Short mmCIF file of N, CA, C and O in Angstrom, two decimals:
data_model
loop_
_atom_site.label_atom_id
_atom_site.label_comp_id
_atom_site.label_asym_id
_atom_site.label_seq_id
_atom_site.Cartn_x
_atom_site.Cartn_y
_atom_site.Cartn_z
N MET A 20 34.86 1.47 -2.11
CA MET A 20 33.44 1.66 -1.96
C MET A 20 32.91 2.44 -3.16
O MET A 20 33.48 3.46 -3.53
N GLN A 21 31.84 1.93 -3.74
CA GLN A 21 31.16 2.64 -4.82
C GLN A 21 30.11 3.57 -4.21
O GLN A 21 29.41 3.20 -3.29
N THR A 22 30.02 4.78 -4.72
CA THR A 22 28.99 5.73 -4.30
C THR A 22 28.27 6.20 -5.55
O THR A 22 28.91 6.61 -6.52
N LEU A 23 26.93 6.11 -5.51
CA LEU A 23 26.17 6.55 -6.68
C LEU A 23 24.80 7.02 -6.28
O LEU A 23 24.30 6.72 -5.20
N SER A 24 24.19 7.80 -7.16
CA SER A 24 22.87 8.35 -6.89
C SER A 24 21.82 7.24 -7.01
O SER A 24 22.06 6.18 -7.60
N LEU A 25 20.66 7.52 -6.46
CA LEU A 25 19.57 6.56 -6.51
C LEU A 25 19.19 6.22 -7.95
O LEU A 25 18.98 5.05 -8.28
N SER A 26 19.13 7.21 -8.81
CA SER A 26 18.76 6.94 -10.20
C SER A 26 19.81 6.08 -10.90
O SER A 26 19.46 5.17 -11.66
N ASP A 27 21.09 6.32 -10.61
CA ASP A 27 22.15 5.48 -11.18
C ASP A 27 22.06 4.05 -10.62
O ASP A 27 22.26 3.08 -11.34
N PHE A 28 21.77 3.96 -9.33
CA PHE A 28 21.62 2.65 -8.71
C PHE A 28 20.49 1.86 -9.37
O PHE A 28 20.65 0.70 -9.72
N ARG A 29 19.36 2.52 -9.57
CA ARG A 29 18.22 1.85 -10.22
C ARG A 29 18.58 1.35 -11.62
O ARG A 29 18.16 0.28 -12.04
N ALA A 30 19.38 2.14 -12.32
CA ALA A 30 19.76 1.77 -13.68
C ALA A 30 20.78 0.63 -13.71
O ALA A 30 20.90 -0.06 -14.72
N HIS A 31 21.49 0.42 -12.60
CA HIS A 31 22.57 -0.56 -12.59
C HIS A 31 22.50 -1.50 -11.38
O HIS A 31 23.53 -1.93 -10.86
N VAL A 32 21.29 -1.85 -10.97
CA VAL A 32 21.12 -2.70 -9.78
C VAL A 32 21.91 -4.00 -9.90
O VAL A 32 22.64 -4.38 -8.98
N SER A 33 21.78 -4.68 -11.00
CA SER A 33 22.43 -5.97 -11.17
C SER A 33 23.94 -5.87 -11.03
O SER A 33 24.57 -6.68 -10.35
N GLU A 34 24.52 -4.86 -11.66
CA GLU A 34 25.98 -4.68 -11.58
C GLU A 34 26.41 -4.36 -10.15
O GLU A 34 27.46 -4.83 -9.69
N MET A 35 25.61 -3.56 -9.43
CA MET A 35 25.95 -3.22 -8.05
C MET A 35 25.87 -4.44 -7.15
O MET A 35 26.70 -4.64 -6.27
N LEU A 36 24.88 -5.29 -7.39
CA LEU A 36 24.80 -6.53 -6.59
C LEU A 36 25.97 -7.45 -6.88
O LEU A 36 26.46 -8.13 -5.98
N ASP A 37 26.44 -7.45 -8.11
CA ASP A 37 27.64 -8.23 -8.45
C ASP A 37 28.84 -7.73 -7.65
O ASP A 37 29.64 -8.52 -7.14
N LEU A 38 28.97 -6.40 -7.53
CA LEU A 38 30.07 -5.83 -6.75
C LEU A 38 29.96 -6.23 -5.28
O LEU A 38 30.97 -6.58 -4.65
N VAL A 39 28.76 -6.16 -4.74
CA VAL A 39 28.56 -6.52 -3.33
C VAL A 39 28.88 -7.99 -3.12
O VAL A 39 29.50 -8.37 -2.12
N GLU A 40 28.50 -8.83 -4.07
CA GLU A 40 28.83 -10.26 -3.98
C GLU A 40 30.33 -10.48 -3.92
O GLU A 40 30.80 -11.41 -3.28
N LYS A 41 31.08 -9.62 -4.58
CA LYS A 41 32.54 -9.74 -4.61
C LYS A 41 33.19 -9.12 -3.38
O LYS A 41 34.41 -9.12 -3.25
N GLY A 42 32.37 -8.54 -2.47
CA GLY A 42 32.92 -8.01 -1.22
C GLY A 42 32.96 -6.50 -1.12
O GLY A 42 33.41 -5.97 -0.11
N GLU A 43 32.50 -5.79 -2.12
CA GLU A 43 32.55 -4.33 -2.09
C GLU A 43 31.28 -3.75 -1.49
O GLU A 43 30.22 -4.35 -1.56
N THR A 44 31.40 -2.57 -0.90
CA THR A 44 30.26 -1.85 -0.35
C THR A 44 29.78 -0.82 -1.35
O THR A 44 30.59 -0.17 -2.00
N VAL A 45 28.46 -0.67 -1.45
CA VAL A 45 27.87 0.32 -2.36
C VAL A 45 27.05 1.29 -1.53
O VAL A 45 26.14 0.89 -0.79
N ARG A 46 27.36 2.57 -1.63
CA ARG A 46 26.62 3.62 -0.92
C ARG A 46 25.69 4.31 -1.90
O ARG A 46 26.09 4.69 -2.99
N ILE A 47 24.43 4.47 -1.50
CA ILE A 47 23.41 5.08 -2.37
C ILE A 47 23.05 6.45 -1.81
O ILE A 47 22.79 6.61 -0.62
N LEU A 48 23.05 7.43 -2.72
CA LEU A 48 22.75 8.82 -2.34
C LEU A 48 21.39 9.24 -2.89
O LEU A 48 21.00 8.85 -3.98
N ARG A 49 20.69 10.06 -2.11
CA ARG A 49 19.47 10.70 -2.59
C ARG A 49 19.67 12.20 -2.39
O ARG A 49 19.89 12.66 -1.28
N ARG A 50 19.62 12.92 -3.50
CA ARG A 50 19.88 14.37 -3.50
C ARG A 50 21.22 14.69 -2.84
O ARG A 50 21.35 15.63 -2.07
N GLY A 51 22.21 13.84 -3.11
CA GLY A 51 23.57 14.08 -2.63
C GLY A 51 23.84 13.63 -1.20
O GLY A 51 24.97 13.75 -0.74
N LYS A 52 22.82 13.12 -0.49
CA LYS A 52 23.02 12.68 0.90
C LYS A 52 22.93 11.16 0.97
O LYS A 52 22.03 10.56 0.36
N PRO A 53 23.83 10.52 1.72
CA PRO A 53 23.79 9.06 1.83
C PRO A 53 22.51 8.60 2.53
O PRO A 53 22.13 9.16 3.56
N VAL A 54 21.84 7.60 1.94
CA VAL A 54 20.62 7.07 2.54
C VAL A 54 20.72 5.57 2.82
O VAL A 54 19.95 5.04 3.62
N ALA A 55 21.62 4.88 2.15
CA ALA A 55 21.73 3.44 2.35
C ALA A 55 23.11 2.94 1.91
O ALA A 55 23.78 3.59 1.11
N GLU A 56 23.49 1.80 2.50
CA GLU A 56 24.70 1.11 2.07
C GLU A 56 24.37 -0.36 1.88
O GLU A 56 23.70 -0.96 2.71
N LEU A 57 24.80 -0.90 0.78
CA LEU A 57 24.72 -2.34 0.54
C LEU A 57 26.06 -2.93 0.91
O LEU A 57 27.08 -2.53 0.36
N VAL A 58 26.05 -3.86 1.84
CA VAL A 58 27.29 -4.47 2.30
C VAL A 58 27.20 -5.98 2.12
O VAL A 58 26.12 -6.55 2.18
N PRO A 59 28.32 -6.65 1.91
CA PRO A 59 28.31 -8.10 1.78
C PRO A 59 27.85 -8.76 3.08
O PRO A 59 28.07 -8.22 4.17
N LEU A 60 27.22 -9.91 2.95
CA LEU A 60 26.80 -10.67 4.13
C LEU A 60 28.02 -11.21 4.85
O LEU A 60 29.00 -11.62 4.23
N ARG A 61 27.93 -11.20 6.18
CA ARG A 61 28.96 -11.86 6.98
C ARG A 61 28.65 -13.35 6.97
O ARG A 61 27.54 -13.78 6.67
N ALA A 62 29.62 -14.17 7.33
CA ALA A 62 29.45 -15.62 7.30
C ALA A 62 28.29 -16.07 8.18
O ALA A 62 27.51 -16.93 7.80
N GLU A 63 28.13 -15.47 9.37
CA GLU A 63 27.05 -15.89 10.27
C GLU A 63 25.68 -15.46 9.75
O GLU A 63 24.67 -16.05 10.09
N ASP A 64 25.63 -14.42 8.89
CA ASP A 64 24.36 -13.99 8.31
C ASP A 64 23.96 -14.84 7.12
O ASP A 64 22.82 -14.82 6.69
N ALA A 65 24.89 -15.61 6.58
CA ALA A 65 24.63 -16.38 5.38
C ALA A 65 23.83 -17.65 5.65
O ALA A 65 23.27 -18.23 4.74
N GLU A 66 23.76 -18.09 6.92
CA GLU A 66 22.99 -19.30 7.21
C GLU A 66 21.50 -18.99 7.18
O GLU A 66 21.09 -17.84 7.34
N PRO A 67 20.67 -19.99 6.93
CA PRO A 67 19.23 -19.75 6.82
C PRO A 67 18.66 -19.21 8.13
O PRO A 67 19.19 -19.49 9.21
N PRO A 68 17.59 -18.44 8.07
CA PRO A 68 16.98 -17.92 9.29
C PRO A 68 16.48 -19.05 10.18
O PRO A 68 16.24 -20.17 9.72
N SER A 69 16.29 -18.76 11.46
CA SER A 69 15.94 -19.79 12.43
C SER A 69 14.64 -20.52 12.08
O SER A 69 14.50 -21.70 12.34
N TYR A 70 13.68 -19.82 11.45
CA TYR A 70 12.42 -20.48 11.15
C TYR A 70 12.56 -21.51 10.03
O TYR A 70 11.66 -22.32 9.82
N LEU A 71 13.68 -21.53 9.32
CA LEU A 71 13.92 -22.54 8.29
C LEU A 71 14.81 -23.68 8.79
O LEU A 71 15.03 -24.64 8.08
N GLN A 72 15.31 -23.56 10.01
CA GLN A 72 16.20 -24.59 10.55
C GLN A 72 15.38 -25.74 11.13
O GLN A 72 14.27 -25.53 11.62
N PRO A 73 15.91 -26.96 11.07
CA PRO A 73 15.18 -28.10 11.62
C PRO A 73 15.00 -27.94 13.13
O PRO A 73 15.78 -27.27 13.80
N PHE A 74 13.96 -28.56 13.67
CA PHE A 74 13.69 -28.46 15.10
C PHE A 74 13.20 -29.81 15.62
O PHE A 74 12.76 -30.67 14.86
N GLU A 75 13.28 -29.96 16.92
CA GLU A 75 12.79 -31.16 17.57
C GLU A 75 11.30 -30.99 17.83
O GLU A 75 10.85 -29.92 18.25
N PRO A 76 10.50 -32.03 17.60
CA PRO A 76 9.07 -31.92 17.87
C PRO A 76 8.80 -31.68 19.35
O PRO A 76 9.55 -32.14 20.21
N VAL A 77 7.72 -30.98 19.65
CA VAL A 77 7.37 -30.67 21.04
C VAL A 77 6.98 -31.95 21.77
O VAL A 77 7.31 -32.14 22.92
N MET A 78 6.23 -32.79 21.08
CA MET A 78 5.85 -34.07 21.69
C MET A 78 5.95 -35.16 20.64
O MET A 78 5.79 -34.90 19.45
N SER A 79 6.22 -36.35 21.09
CA SER A 79 6.29 -37.45 20.13
C SER A 79 4.97 -38.21 20.14
O SER A 79 4.30 -38.32 21.17
N LEU A 80 4.59 -38.69 18.99
CA LEU A 80 3.35 -39.45 18.84
C LEU A 80 3.68 -40.90 18.55
O LEU A 80 4.71 -41.19 17.93
N PRO A 81 2.80 -41.81 18.96
CA PRO A 81 3.04 -43.22 18.64
C PRO A 81 3.08 -43.42 17.12
O PRO A 81 2.50 -42.65 16.37
N GLU A 82 3.74 -44.46 16.70
CA GLU A 82 3.86 -44.79 15.28
C GLU A 82 2.48 -44.91 14.65
O GLU A 82 1.59 -45.57 15.19
N GLY A 83 2.26 -44.24 13.52
CA GLY A 83 0.99 -44.32 12.81
C GLY A 83 -0.08 -43.40 13.35
O GLY A 83 -1.21 -43.39 12.87
N TYR A 84 0.21 -42.62 14.38
CA TYR A 84 -0.75 -41.71 14.99
C TYR A 84 -0.42 -40.30 14.53
O TYR A 84 0.64 -39.77 14.83
N SER A 85 -1.30 -39.66 13.79
CA SER A 85 -0.99 -38.36 13.22
C SER A 85 -1.33 -37.23 14.20
O SER A 85 -2.13 -37.42 15.13
N ALA A 86 -0.77 -36.09 13.94
CA ALA A 86 -1.05 -34.91 14.76
C ALA A 86 -2.52 -34.52 14.63
O ALA A 86 -3.15 -34.06 15.60
N VAL A 87 -3.09 -34.69 13.45
CA VAL A 87 -4.50 -34.36 13.24
C VAL A 87 -5.38 -35.29 14.08
O VAL A 87 -6.33 -34.84 14.73
N ARG A 88 -5.05 -36.57 14.10
CA ARG A 88 -5.82 -37.54 14.90
C ARG A 88 -5.73 -37.16 16.38
O ARG A 88 -6.71 -37.22 17.12
N LYS A 89 -4.55 -36.78 16.84
CA LYS A 89 -4.35 -36.36 18.23
C LYS A 89 -5.21 -35.14 18.55
O LYS A 89 -5.86 -35.08 19.60
N LEU A 90 -5.27 -34.18 17.66
CA LEU A 90 -6.08 -32.99 17.86
C LEU A 90 -7.56 -33.34 17.95
O LEU A 90 -8.27 -32.86 18.85
N ILE A 91 -8.03 -34.18 17.06
CA ILE A 91 -9.44 -34.59 17.08
C ILE A 91 -9.76 -35.31 18.38
O ILE A 91 -10.77 -35.04 19.03
N ASP A 92 -8.90 -36.22 18.81
CA ASP A 92 -9.12 -36.95 20.06
C ASP A 92 -9.13 -36.00 21.25
O ASP A 92 -9.98 -36.12 22.15
N ASP A 93 -8.20 -35.05 21.30
CA ASP A 93 -8.16 -34.08 22.39
C ASP A 93 -9.43 -33.24 22.43
O ASP A 93 -9.96 -32.93 23.50
N ARG A 94 -9.94 -32.83 21.27
CA ARG A 94 -11.16 -32.03 21.23
C ARG A 94 -12.37 -32.84 21.71
O ARG A 94 -13.25 -32.31 22.37
N GLN A 95 -12.42 -34.11 21.36
CA GLN A 95 -13.54 -34.95 21.78
C GLN A 95 -13.51 -35.20 23.28
O GLN A 95 -14.54 -35.34 23.93
N ASP A 96 -12.31 -35.25 23.84
CA ASP A 96 -12.16 -35.49 25.28
C ASP A 96 -12.30 -34.22 26.11
O ASP A 96 -12.39 -34.30 27.34
N ALA A 97 -12.36 -33.07 25.47
CA ALA A 97 -12.43 -31.79 26.20
C ALA A 97 -13.80 -31.65 26.88
O ALA A 97 -14.81 -32.09 26.35
N PRO A 98 -13.83 -31.02 28.05
CA PRO A 98 -15.09 -30.89 28.77
C PRO A 98 -16.08 -29.87 28.18
O PRO A 98 -17.22 -29.85 28.54
N TRP A 99 -15.67 -29.05 27.29
CA TRP A 99 -16.57 -28.05 26.72
C TRP A 99 -17.21 -28.47 25.49
O TRP A 99 -17.34 -29.10 24.68
#
């Protein structure tokens, strides 16, 4: 594990990220007290977040019928 001050970390961010990529942990100190640790990602953390994953549509529309057209039709049919 690498331990360094905040000012040293700022001066060597790229090199520290290279170490983390290789599997090492980097501990950052502020005024001699640990404030953060950079750790390598676990395999399950490396996959894209859920909002970037594909999903099934809530409802299916007929061929050639767009979601915008459906919205306009629904608004026209609304009682208000």
